[in-house]
Amino acid sequence: MREHEAQFKQAGANLAAVGLGDMNYARLFREETGIAFPLMVDEDRAAYQAAELKSENLLHLLRRDNAAARARAKAAGHRQHRLGQNPFQLGASFVFGPGNRDLFVHISRTFGDNADPQALLSVLRCEASQ
Amino acid sequence: MTKAGKEELSGGQSRGIGGPVEWAMADTFSAKLANIVLPEAGGKQVRLGSLWETGPAALVFLRHYG
């Protein structure tokens, strides 16, 4: 997502991330990755639970789609940083609008199942044009 | 959100498949998350709803930091 930060700004949207772990972990991650957007710490999983995000298990690592996702990430130059508080926690991507409108929702089913940033940007551009 | 809308949101495009949706009711994800306050890595407390109060926001939940 960090590669697309400027595009999100151009689309007139705030971009923010939520992660597990503690403040030191988050600061370190921020320094390592160079992200400029807000990175929030959800040590108690309050936001993850509110968003109904699940955790998976070790067997998911063996899934064929995960192997493909790892290969894609490696080919794109991404690297694995330190594992967080719960390496089995699944993520999600949302676009929300004023008035608590859900404009885009992607909840990961397995580890490599991430939303395409272009899909989020497309929704934001559509929202901006209205 | 209509009952049908909720069912679609729960079992349809939003679960793992992802895609554009538009709901504006009390049980949207944005409504559930809006009042949660989390510390930002810089130390500032952020109420999540403030991110999309006046304009759209993309909010990404990381699988882990990495």
Coordinates of C-alpha atoms in Angstrom, one line a residue:
Chain A
M1 CA 0.0 0.0 0.0
R2 CA 2.9 2.3 0.7
E3 CA 3.8 2.4 -3.0
H4 CA 0.3 3.9 -3.7
E5 CA 0.3 6.5 -0.9
A6 CA 0.6 9.5 -3.2
Q7 CA -2.3 8.2 -5.4
F8 CA -4.5 7.9 -2.4
K9 CA -3.7 11.6 -1.5
Q10 CA -4.4 12.6 -5.1
A11 CA -7.8 10.8 -4.8
G12 CA -8.5 13.1 -1.9
A13 CA -8.6 10.3 0.7
N14 CA -7.0 9.7 4.0
L15 CA -5.0 6.5 4.2
A16 CA -4.3 4.7 7.5
A17 CA -3.3 1.3 8.7
V18 CA -4.0 -0.7 11.8
G19 CA -1.7 -3.4 13.2
L20 CA -1.3 -5.6 16.1
G21 CA 1.7 -5.3 18.4
D22 CA 3.0 -2.6 20.7
M23 CA 4.1 1.0 20.1
N24 CA 7.8 0.1 19.8
Y25 CA 7.0 -2.5 17.2
A26 CA 4.9 0.0 15.2
R27 CA 7.6 2.7 15.4
L28 CA 10.2 0.2 14.2
F29 CA 8.0 -1.0 11.3
R30 CA 7.4 2.6 10.3
E31 CA 11.1 3.3 10.3
E32 CA 11.9 0.2 8.3
T33 CA 9.2 0.7 5.7
G34 CA 9.3 4.5 5.5
I35 CA 5.5 4.8 5.4
A36 CA 4.2 8.3 6.1
F37 CA 0.5 7.6 6.7
P38 CA -0.8 7.0 10.2
L39 CA -0.1 3.5 11.6
M40 CA -2.3 2.7 14.6
V41 CA -1.7 0.1 17.2
D42 CA -4.5 -2.2 18.3
E43 CA -2.9 -4.2 21.1
D44 CA -6.2 -5.4 22.5
R45 CA -7.6 -6.3 19.0
A46 CA -10.6 -4.0 19.7
A47 CA -10.7 -2.8 16.1
Y48 CA -10.0 -6.3 14.6
Q49 CA -12.8 -7.7 16.6
A50 CA -15.2 -4.9 15.7
A51 CA -14.4 -5.5 12.0
E52 CA -15.0 -9.3 12.6
L53 CA -11.5 -10.2 11.3
K54 CA -10.5 -13.8 11.9
S55 CA -7.3 -15.7 12.6
E56 CA -6.3 -18.7 10.6
N57 CA -4.0 -21.6 11.4
L58 CA -0.8 -23.1 10.3
L59 CA -2.5 -25.3 7.7
H60 CA -3.4 -22.2 5.7
L61 CA 0.3 -21.8 4.9
L62 CA 0.1 -25.0 2.9
R63 CA -2.7 -23.8 0.6
R64 CA -1.8 -23.5 -3.1
D65 CA -3.2 -19.9 -3.2
N66 CA -0.8 -18.9 -0.4
A67 CA 2.2 -20.3 -2.2
A68 CA 1.2 -18.3 -5.3
A69 CA 0.7 -15.2 -3.2
R70 CA 4.2 -15.6 -1.6
A71 CA 5.7 -16.0 -5.1
R72 CA 3.9 -12.8 -6.3
A73 CA 5.1 -10.8 -3.3
K74 CA 8.7 -12.0 -3.7
A75 CA 8.6 -11.2 -7.5
A76 CA 7.3 -7.7 -6.6
G77 CA 10.3 -7.2 -4.3
H78 CA 8.3 -7.3 -1.0
R79 CA 10.0 -8.9 1.9
Q80 CA 8.8 -10.4 5.1
H81 CA 9.3 -8.1 8.1
R82 CA 9.2 -9.3 11.6
L83 CA 6.2 -11.4 12.6
G84 CA 3.8 -9.6 14.7
Q85 CA 1.9 -10.4 17.9
N86 CA -0.3 -12.9 16.1
P87 CA 1.1 -14.2 12.8
F88 CA -2.2 -16.0 12.0
Q89 CA -4.3 -12.8 12.2
L90 CA -6.0 -12.1 8.8
G91 CA -6.3 -8.5 7.5
A92 CA -8.8 -6.4 5.5
S93 CA -9.1 -3.3 3.4
F94 CA -11.9 -0.8 3.6
V95 CA -12.9 2.4 2.1
F96 CA -15.3 4.4 4.2
G97 CA -17.1 7.6 3.5
P98 CA -18.7 10.4 5.6
G99 CA -21.9 9.3 7.3
N100 CA -20.3 5.9 8.0
R101 CA -20.8 4.6 4.5
D102 CA -18.9 1.4 3.6
L103 CA -17.7 2.1 0.0
F104 CA -15.4 -0.9 -0.3
V105 CA -14.9 -4.0 1.8
H106 CA -12.4 -6.7 1.4
I107 CA -11.9 -9.2 4.3
S108 CA -9.1 -11.6 3.7
R109 CA -10.0 -15.3 3.6
T110 CA -6.4 -16.5 3.9
F111 CA -2.9 -15.0 4.3
G112 CA -2.2 -13.9 0.7
D113 CA -5.7 -12.7 0.0
N114 CA -5.2 -8.9 -0.2
A115 CA -7.2 -6.3 -1.9
D116 CA -5.8 -4.8 -5.1
P117 CA -4.9 -1.1 -4.3
Q118 CA -6.2 -0.2 -7.7
A119 CA -9.7 -1.4 -6.7
L120 CA -9.6 0.9 -3.7
L121 CA -8.4 3.8 -5.8
S122 CA -11.1 3.2 -8.3
V123 CA -13.8 3.4 -5.6
L124 CA -12.2 6.6 -4.3
R125 CA -12.1 8.2 -7.8
C126 CA -15.7 7.3 -8.3
E127 CA -16.7 8.8 -5.0
A128 CA -14.7 12.0 -5.8
S129 CA -16.5 12.4 -9.1
Q130 CA -20.0 12.4 -7.5
Chain B
M1 CA -29.0 -1.5 5.3
T2 CA -31.8 -3.8 4.3
K3 CA -31.9 -7.3 5.6
A4 CA -31.2 -8.5 2.1
G5 CA -28.3 -6.0 1.9
K6 CA -26.8 -7.3 5.1
E7 CA -27.0 -10.9 3.9
E8 CA -25.3 -9.9 0.7
L9 CA -22.6 -8.1 2.7
S10 CA -22.1 -11.0 5.1
G11 CA -22.0 -13.8 2.6
G12 CA -21.3 -12.2 -0.7
Q13 CA -18.9 -9.8 -2.3
S14 CA -17.4 -8.5 0.9
R15 CA -16.2 -11.8 2.3
G16 CA -12.8 -12.4 0.9
I17 CA -13.8 -11.4 -2.6
G18 CA -13.9 -7.7 -2.0
G19 CA -15.5 -5.0 -4.1
P20 CA -17.4 -1.8 -4.0
V21 CA -20.4 -1.6 -1.7
E22 CA -22.3 1.2 -0.3
W23 CA -24.2 1.0 3.0
A24 CA -25.0 3.7 5.4
M25 CA -26.6 2.2 8.5
A26 CA -25.8 1.6 12.1
D27 CA -24.3 -1.8 11.5
T28 CA -21.9 -1.0 8.8
F29 CA -18.2 -1.7 9.4
S30 CA -17.5 2.0 9.5
A31 CA -20.1 2.5 12.2
K32 CA -18.8 -0.3 14.2
L33 CA -15.2 1.1 14.0
A34 CA -16.0 4.8 14.2
N35 CA -15.8 5.3 17.9
I36 CA -12.8 3.1 18.6
V37 CA -9.8 5.2 19.6
L38 CA -6.3 3.8 19.0
P39 CA -2.8 5.2 19.6
E40 CA -0.9 6.1 16.4
A41 CA 2.7 5.1 16.2
G42 CA 3.7 8.7 16.9
G43 CA 1.8 8.7 20.2
K44 CA -1.3 10.6 19.1
Q45 CA -4.7 9.1 20.0
V46 CA -6.9 8.7 16.9
R47 CA -10.6 8.1 16.8
L48 CA -11.0 6.0 13.7
G49 CA -14.2 7.7 12.6
S50 CA -12.3 11.0 12.4
L51 CA -10.5 9.6 9.4
W52 CA -13.7 9.5 7.2
E53 CA -15.7 12.3 8.9
T54 CA -15.2 14.9 6.2
G55 CA -14.0 12.8 3.3
P56 CA -13.3 9.2 2.2
A57 CA -10.6 7.1 3.9
A58 CA -8.9 3.9 3.1
L59 CA -8.3 1.8 6.2
V60 CA -6.1 -1.2 6.0
F61 CA -5.9 -3.8 8.7
L62 CA -2.4 -5.4 8.5
R63 CA -2.0 -9.1 8.9
H64 CA 1.0 -8.3 11.0
Y65 CA 3.6 -5.6 10.7
G66 CA 5.4 -6.7 7.7

